[in-house]
Amino acid sequence: MSIVETIILAIVEGLTEFLPISSTGHLIVTSSLMGIGKDDFTKLFEVAVQLGAILAVVVLYWKKFFDFSRIKFYFKLIIGVIPAIILGLLFSKKIDALLESPLTVAITMLIGGIILLFVDGLFKNPTIDDENEISNGKSFVIGVWQCLAMIPGTSRSAASIIGGMQQKLTRKVAAEFSFFLAVPTMFAATGYKLYKAYKENPELLHNHANIHALIIGNIVAFIIAMLAIKFFIGFLQKHGFKLFGYYRIIASIILLILIWKGIVQ
């Protein structure tokens, strides 16, 4: 990948990681439109660049992450990430295969978009408006919901926020807990992907161009994600999910047309 391609993908990642529109799906489609081949490094980059976006959560909510007296907070995150770790290890090869399919992205984008049109009306009268009220059981259930995002185009953010709302969290608390849960989830996913890449093809991480791409990509994704998080929390509280649902539906239709025309493969 060139530096320009690296920056474009990082911007896409930073903008979409915390919005309910699927960052992985957007990265797959953007890579395809730019003609970037699905080689081992591209697959690695599309996962590893998420680390920069996730670090934005740690910085924005640093008081929570570095208050070591709040053991319950860390324990909830550990419980919430367990389902993703187990299923990720069991189905890593199938997940990698799905990551190469723009058609899968288009279909899940469409289904997810339709669901988002009705989410605000489905989960009314939330009872939990403080993160401290989330039980360990609810953390685990939200973690199970998050696993739906292993299907490209689903959106980890959408799955975990909807899971939180289903567990009676307000939209704001559900969104923030989704951000918190993303930290151990994506650290685990990125660490595992880097380990596999090094084990199977050590040259990937010995290549200076690849290392530079990962560094630049994560820095750009971090900066853009900081802005996206601040925007999303405010927008979600005022307007809900419907606009994101319409976006997903329109984007999926455009993507299906591009696939049909052979422009995206």
mmCIF file of N, CA and C in Angstrom, residues 170 178 180 185 204 246:
data_model
loop_
_atom_site.group_PDB
_atom_site.id
_atom_site.type_symbol
_atom_site.label_atom_id
_atom_site.label_comp_id
_atom_site.label_asym_id
_atom_site.label_seq_id
_atom_site.Cartn_x
_atom_site.Cartn_y
_atom_site.Cartn_z
ATOM 1 N N THR A 170 -29.561 2.950 28.887
ATOM 2 C CA THR A 170 -29.911 4.085 28.036
ATOM 3 C C THR A 170 -28.982 4.107 26.832
ATOM 4 N N SER A 178 -20.121 0.234 25.109
ATOM 5 C CA SER A 178 -19.643 -0.355 23.855
ATOM 6 C C SER A 178 -18.222 0.113 23.559
ATOM 7 N N PHE A 180 -16.006 1.152 25.835
ATOM 8 C CA PHE A 180 -15.120 0.538 26.831
ATOM 9 C C PHE A 180 -14.811 -0.910 26.459
ATOM 10 N N THR A 185 -11.413 -5.976 23.593
ATOM 11 C CA THR A 185 -11.774 -6.787 22.424
ATOM 12 C C THR A 185 -10.795 -6.570 21.284
ATOM 13 N N LEU A 204 6.515 -10.033 7.106
ATOM 14 C CA LEU A 204 5.507 -8.968 7.104
ATOM 15 C C LEU A 204 5.872 -7.854 8.082
ATOM 16 N N TYR A 246 -30.773 4.466 7.527
ATOM 17 C CA TYR A 246 -30.951 4.892 6.130
ATOM 18 C C TYR A 246 -29.616 4.881 5.389
#
